[in-house]
Short mmCIF file of C-alpha atoms in Angstrom, two decimals:
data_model
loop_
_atom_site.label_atom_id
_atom_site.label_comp_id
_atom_site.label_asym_id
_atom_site.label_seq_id
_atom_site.Cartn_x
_atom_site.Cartn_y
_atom_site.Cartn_z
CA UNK N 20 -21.55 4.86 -17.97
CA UNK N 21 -19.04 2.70 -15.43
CA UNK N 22 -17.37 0.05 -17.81
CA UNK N 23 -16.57 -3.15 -15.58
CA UNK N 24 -14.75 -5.51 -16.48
CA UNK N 25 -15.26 -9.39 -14.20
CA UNK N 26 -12.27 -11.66 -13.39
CA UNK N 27 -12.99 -14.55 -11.51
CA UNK N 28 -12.37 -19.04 -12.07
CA UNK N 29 -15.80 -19.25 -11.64
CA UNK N 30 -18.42 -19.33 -14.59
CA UNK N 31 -21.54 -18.95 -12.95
CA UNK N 32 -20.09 -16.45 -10.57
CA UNK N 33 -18.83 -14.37 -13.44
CA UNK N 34 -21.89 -14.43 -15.32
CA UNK N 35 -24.01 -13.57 -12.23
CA UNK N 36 -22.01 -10.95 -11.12
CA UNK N 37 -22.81 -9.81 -14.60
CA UNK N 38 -26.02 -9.76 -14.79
CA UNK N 39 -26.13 -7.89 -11.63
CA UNK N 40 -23.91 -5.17 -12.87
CA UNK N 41 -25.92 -4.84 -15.89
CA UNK N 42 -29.11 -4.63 -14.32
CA UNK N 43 -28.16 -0.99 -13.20
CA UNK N 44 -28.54 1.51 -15.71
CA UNK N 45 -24.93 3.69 -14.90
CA UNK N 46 -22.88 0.28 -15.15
CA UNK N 47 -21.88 -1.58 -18.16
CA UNK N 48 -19.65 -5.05 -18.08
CA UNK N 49 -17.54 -5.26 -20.67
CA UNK N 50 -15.62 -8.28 -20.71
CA UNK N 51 -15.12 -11.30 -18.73
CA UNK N 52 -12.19 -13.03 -17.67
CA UNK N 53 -11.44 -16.66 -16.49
CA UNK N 54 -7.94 -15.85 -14.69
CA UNK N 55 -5.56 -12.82 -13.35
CA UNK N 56 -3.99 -13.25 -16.95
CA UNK N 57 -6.39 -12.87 -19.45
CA UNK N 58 -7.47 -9.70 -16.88
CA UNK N 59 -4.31 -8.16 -18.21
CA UNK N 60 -5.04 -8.89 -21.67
CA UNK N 61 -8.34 -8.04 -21.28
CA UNK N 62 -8.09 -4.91 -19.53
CA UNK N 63 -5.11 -3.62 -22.03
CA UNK N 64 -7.96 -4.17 -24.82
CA UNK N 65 -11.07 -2.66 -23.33
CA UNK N 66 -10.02 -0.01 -21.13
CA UNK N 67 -12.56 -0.62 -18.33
CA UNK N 68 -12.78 2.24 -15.92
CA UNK N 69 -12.99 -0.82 -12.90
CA UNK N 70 -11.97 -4.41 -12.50
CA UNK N 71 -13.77 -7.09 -9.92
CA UNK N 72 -11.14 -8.97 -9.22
CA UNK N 73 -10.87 -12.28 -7.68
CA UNK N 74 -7.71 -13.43 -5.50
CA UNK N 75 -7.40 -16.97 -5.90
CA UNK N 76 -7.53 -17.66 -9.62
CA UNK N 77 -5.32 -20.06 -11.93
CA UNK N 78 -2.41 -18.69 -13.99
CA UNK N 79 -1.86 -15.33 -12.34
CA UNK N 80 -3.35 -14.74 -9.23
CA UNK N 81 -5.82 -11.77 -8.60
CA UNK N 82 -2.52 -9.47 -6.42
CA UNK N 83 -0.45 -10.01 -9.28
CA UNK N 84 -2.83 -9.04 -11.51
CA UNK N 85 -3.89 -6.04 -9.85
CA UNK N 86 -0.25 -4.82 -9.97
CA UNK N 87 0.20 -5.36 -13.73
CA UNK N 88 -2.78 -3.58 -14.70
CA UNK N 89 -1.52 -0.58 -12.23
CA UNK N 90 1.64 -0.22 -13.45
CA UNK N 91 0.46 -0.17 -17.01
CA UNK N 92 -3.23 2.00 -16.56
CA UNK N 93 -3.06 3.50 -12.91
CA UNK N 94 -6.28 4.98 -13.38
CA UNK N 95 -8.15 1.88 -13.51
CA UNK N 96 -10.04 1.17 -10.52
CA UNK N 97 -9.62 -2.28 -9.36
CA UNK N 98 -11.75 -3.90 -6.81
CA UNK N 99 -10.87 -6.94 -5.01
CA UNK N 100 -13.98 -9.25 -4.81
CA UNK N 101 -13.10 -12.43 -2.63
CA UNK N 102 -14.15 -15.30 -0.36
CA UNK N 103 -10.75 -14.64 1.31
CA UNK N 104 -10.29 -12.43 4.69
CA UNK N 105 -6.81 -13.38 5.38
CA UNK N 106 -4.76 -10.48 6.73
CA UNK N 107 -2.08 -11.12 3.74
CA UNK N 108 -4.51 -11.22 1.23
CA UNK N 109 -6.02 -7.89 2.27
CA UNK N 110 -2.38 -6.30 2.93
CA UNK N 111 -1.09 -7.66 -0.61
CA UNK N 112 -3.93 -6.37 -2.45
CA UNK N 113 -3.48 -2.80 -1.14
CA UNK N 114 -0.12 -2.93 -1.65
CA UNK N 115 -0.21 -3.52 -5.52
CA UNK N 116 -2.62 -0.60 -5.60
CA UNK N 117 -6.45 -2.58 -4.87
CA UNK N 118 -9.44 0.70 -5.02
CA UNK N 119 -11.28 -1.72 -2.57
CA UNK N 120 -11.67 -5.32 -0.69
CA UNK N 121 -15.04 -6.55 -0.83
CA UNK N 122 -16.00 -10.01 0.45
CA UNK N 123 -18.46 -11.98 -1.69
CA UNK N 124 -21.42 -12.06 1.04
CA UNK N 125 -22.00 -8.71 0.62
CA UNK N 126 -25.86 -8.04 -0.68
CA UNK N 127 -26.56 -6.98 -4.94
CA UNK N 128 -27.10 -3.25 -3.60
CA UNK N 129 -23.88 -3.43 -1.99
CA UNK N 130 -22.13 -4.48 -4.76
CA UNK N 131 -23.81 -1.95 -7.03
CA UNK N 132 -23.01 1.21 -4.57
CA UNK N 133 -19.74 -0.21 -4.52
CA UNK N 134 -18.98 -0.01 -7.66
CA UNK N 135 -20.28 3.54 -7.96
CA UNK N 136 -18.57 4.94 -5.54
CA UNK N 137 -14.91 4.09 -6.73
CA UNK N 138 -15.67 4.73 -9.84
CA UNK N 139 -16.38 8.33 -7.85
CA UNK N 140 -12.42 8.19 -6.13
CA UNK N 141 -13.40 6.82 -2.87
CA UNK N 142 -11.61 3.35 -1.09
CA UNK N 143 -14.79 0.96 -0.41
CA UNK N 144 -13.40 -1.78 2.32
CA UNK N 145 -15.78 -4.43 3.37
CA UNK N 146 -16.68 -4.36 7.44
CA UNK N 147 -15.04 -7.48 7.99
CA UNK N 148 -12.02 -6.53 6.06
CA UNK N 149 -11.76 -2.97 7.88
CA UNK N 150 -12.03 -5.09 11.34
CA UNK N 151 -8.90 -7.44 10.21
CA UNK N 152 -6.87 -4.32 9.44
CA UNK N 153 -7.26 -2.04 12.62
CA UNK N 154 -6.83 -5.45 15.06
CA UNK N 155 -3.99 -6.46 12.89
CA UNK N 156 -2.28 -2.82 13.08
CA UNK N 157 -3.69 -1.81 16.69
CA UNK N 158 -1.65 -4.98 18.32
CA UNK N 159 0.81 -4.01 20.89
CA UNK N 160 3.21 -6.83 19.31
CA UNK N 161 3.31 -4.61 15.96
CA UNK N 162 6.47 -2.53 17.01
CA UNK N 163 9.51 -1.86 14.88
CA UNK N 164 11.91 -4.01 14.80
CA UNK N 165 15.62 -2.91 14.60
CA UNK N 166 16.84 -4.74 11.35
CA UNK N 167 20.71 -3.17 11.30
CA UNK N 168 21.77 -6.48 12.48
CA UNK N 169 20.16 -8.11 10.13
CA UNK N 170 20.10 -6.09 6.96
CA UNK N 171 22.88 -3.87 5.34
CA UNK N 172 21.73 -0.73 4.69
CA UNK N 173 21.38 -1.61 0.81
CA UNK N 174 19.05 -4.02 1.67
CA UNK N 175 17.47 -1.80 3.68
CA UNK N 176 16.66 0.87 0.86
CA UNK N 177 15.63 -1.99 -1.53
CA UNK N 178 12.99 -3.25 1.23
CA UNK N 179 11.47 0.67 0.78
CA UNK N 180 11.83 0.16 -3.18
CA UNK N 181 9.73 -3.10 -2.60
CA UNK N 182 7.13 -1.57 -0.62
CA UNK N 183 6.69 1.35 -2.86
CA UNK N 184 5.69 -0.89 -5.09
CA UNK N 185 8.28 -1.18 -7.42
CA UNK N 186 9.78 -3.87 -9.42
CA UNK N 187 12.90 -5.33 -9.57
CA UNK N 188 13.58 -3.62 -13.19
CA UNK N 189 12.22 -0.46 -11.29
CA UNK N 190 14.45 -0.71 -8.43
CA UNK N 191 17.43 -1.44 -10.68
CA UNK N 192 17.05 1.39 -12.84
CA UNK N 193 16.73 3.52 -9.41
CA UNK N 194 19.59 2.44 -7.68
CA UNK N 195 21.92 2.00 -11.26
CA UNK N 196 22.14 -1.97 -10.82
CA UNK N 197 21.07 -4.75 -13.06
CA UNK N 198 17.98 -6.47 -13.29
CA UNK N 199 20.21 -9.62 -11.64
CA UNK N 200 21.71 -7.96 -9.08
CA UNK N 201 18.62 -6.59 -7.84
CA UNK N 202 17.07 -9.84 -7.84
CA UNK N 203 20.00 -11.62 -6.01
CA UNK N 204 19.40 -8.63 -2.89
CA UNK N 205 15.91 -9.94 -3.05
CA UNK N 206 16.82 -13.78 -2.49
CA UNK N 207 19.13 -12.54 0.26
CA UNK N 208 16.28 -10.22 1.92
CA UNK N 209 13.88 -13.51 1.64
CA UNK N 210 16.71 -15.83 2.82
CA UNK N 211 17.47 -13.22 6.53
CA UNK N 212 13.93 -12.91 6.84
CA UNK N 213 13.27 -16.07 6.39
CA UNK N 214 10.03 -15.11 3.95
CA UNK N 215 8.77 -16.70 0.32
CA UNK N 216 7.58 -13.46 -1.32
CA UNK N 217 8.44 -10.20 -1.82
CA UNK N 218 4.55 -9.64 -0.87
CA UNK N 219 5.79 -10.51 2.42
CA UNK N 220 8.93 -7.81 2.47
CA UNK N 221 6.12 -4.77 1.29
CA UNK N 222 3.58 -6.12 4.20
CA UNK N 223 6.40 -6.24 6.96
CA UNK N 224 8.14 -2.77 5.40
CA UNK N 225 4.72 -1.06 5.94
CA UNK N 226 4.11 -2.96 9.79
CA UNK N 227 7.62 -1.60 10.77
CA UNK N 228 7.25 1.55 9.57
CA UNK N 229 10.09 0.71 6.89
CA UNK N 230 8.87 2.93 3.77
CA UNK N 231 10.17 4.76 1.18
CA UNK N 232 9.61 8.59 1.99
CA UNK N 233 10.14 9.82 -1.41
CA UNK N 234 13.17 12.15 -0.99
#
């Protein structure tokens, strides 16, 4: 039996998308949630094996979510279910560790095999979403930008930190700084690149080929 769990602002959405899920015989929804927050909570206390997750919710957002829940159960499988295309949105989700990006047109079979199949281990990305992704990476603009001028080379090896996925206590304990001083290269990253979020430094790392190779 696949135990869902359903996180989405919307009452009648969550409680249809339940009933859908329950409908099938191999899936079984196990909680509810109204926002990305009482996902975490929820998901801490019921151990579903995959989350339907919505982006745009109150409290904590559906990214932010996602990433909690990976950091603290990796093996959950966490499936973004949106009305949103945008390329950030897609990039952000995969970036704090999203199983799949499903947009909310698709039909109740869709949905179902969805589910099933990463609960099975495979990546399920809606057609739409897939099409956003190669035109956004196939662009002849998307080359890599020299940054030395820009960034120290501190800087530099926190941007791979960020798009590893890490977090700022993460990176600290990496690099043998404090939780402050890792958080004051962040502002200064932000401030040269002139971005809001450091959902925006992992998406850029990953366009320019600026990654952490593990070593």
């Amino acid at each position: 039996m696949i135990k869902v769990l359903i996180a989405d602002d919307q009452t009648l959405l969550r409680e249809s998308l339940s009933f859908i899920l329950d409908s099938d015989g191999e899936i079984e929804v196990v909680g509810l949630a109204e926002d990305g927050r009482t996902a975490i909570e929820k998901c801490m206390e019921l151990l579903p094996d995959i989350v339907l997750m919505d982006i745009e919710m109150p409290v904590v957002n559906g990214v932010e979510a996602t990433k909690a829940i990976k950091e603290c159960h990796p093996d959950t499988k966490i499936i973004m279910l949106t009305t949103f295309e945008n390329p950030e949105n897609i990039m952000g989700a995969f970036v704090s560790g999203a199983d799949g990006y499903l947009v909310k047109d698709v039909s109740h079979s869709e949905l179902l095999l969805a589910v099933k199949c990463v609960a099975f281990g495979l990546t399920v990305i809606h057609e739409s979403v897939r099409e956003i992704m190669i035109d956004k990476f196939s662009s002849p603009a998307r080359v890599k930008k020299d940054l030395t001028n820009i960034l120290t080379d501190k800087e530099l090896e926190i941007m791979k930190l960020v798009a590893a996925g890490k977090s700022n206590k993460e990176i600290g304990a990496d690099l043998n700084y404090s939780f402050g001083t890792i958080k004051n290269y962040i502002s200064r990253i932000l401030e040269k690149l002139e971005f809001t979020d450091r959902i925006q430094i992992a998406i850029y790392s990953i366009e320019n080929g600026i990654v952490q190779d593990n070593k």
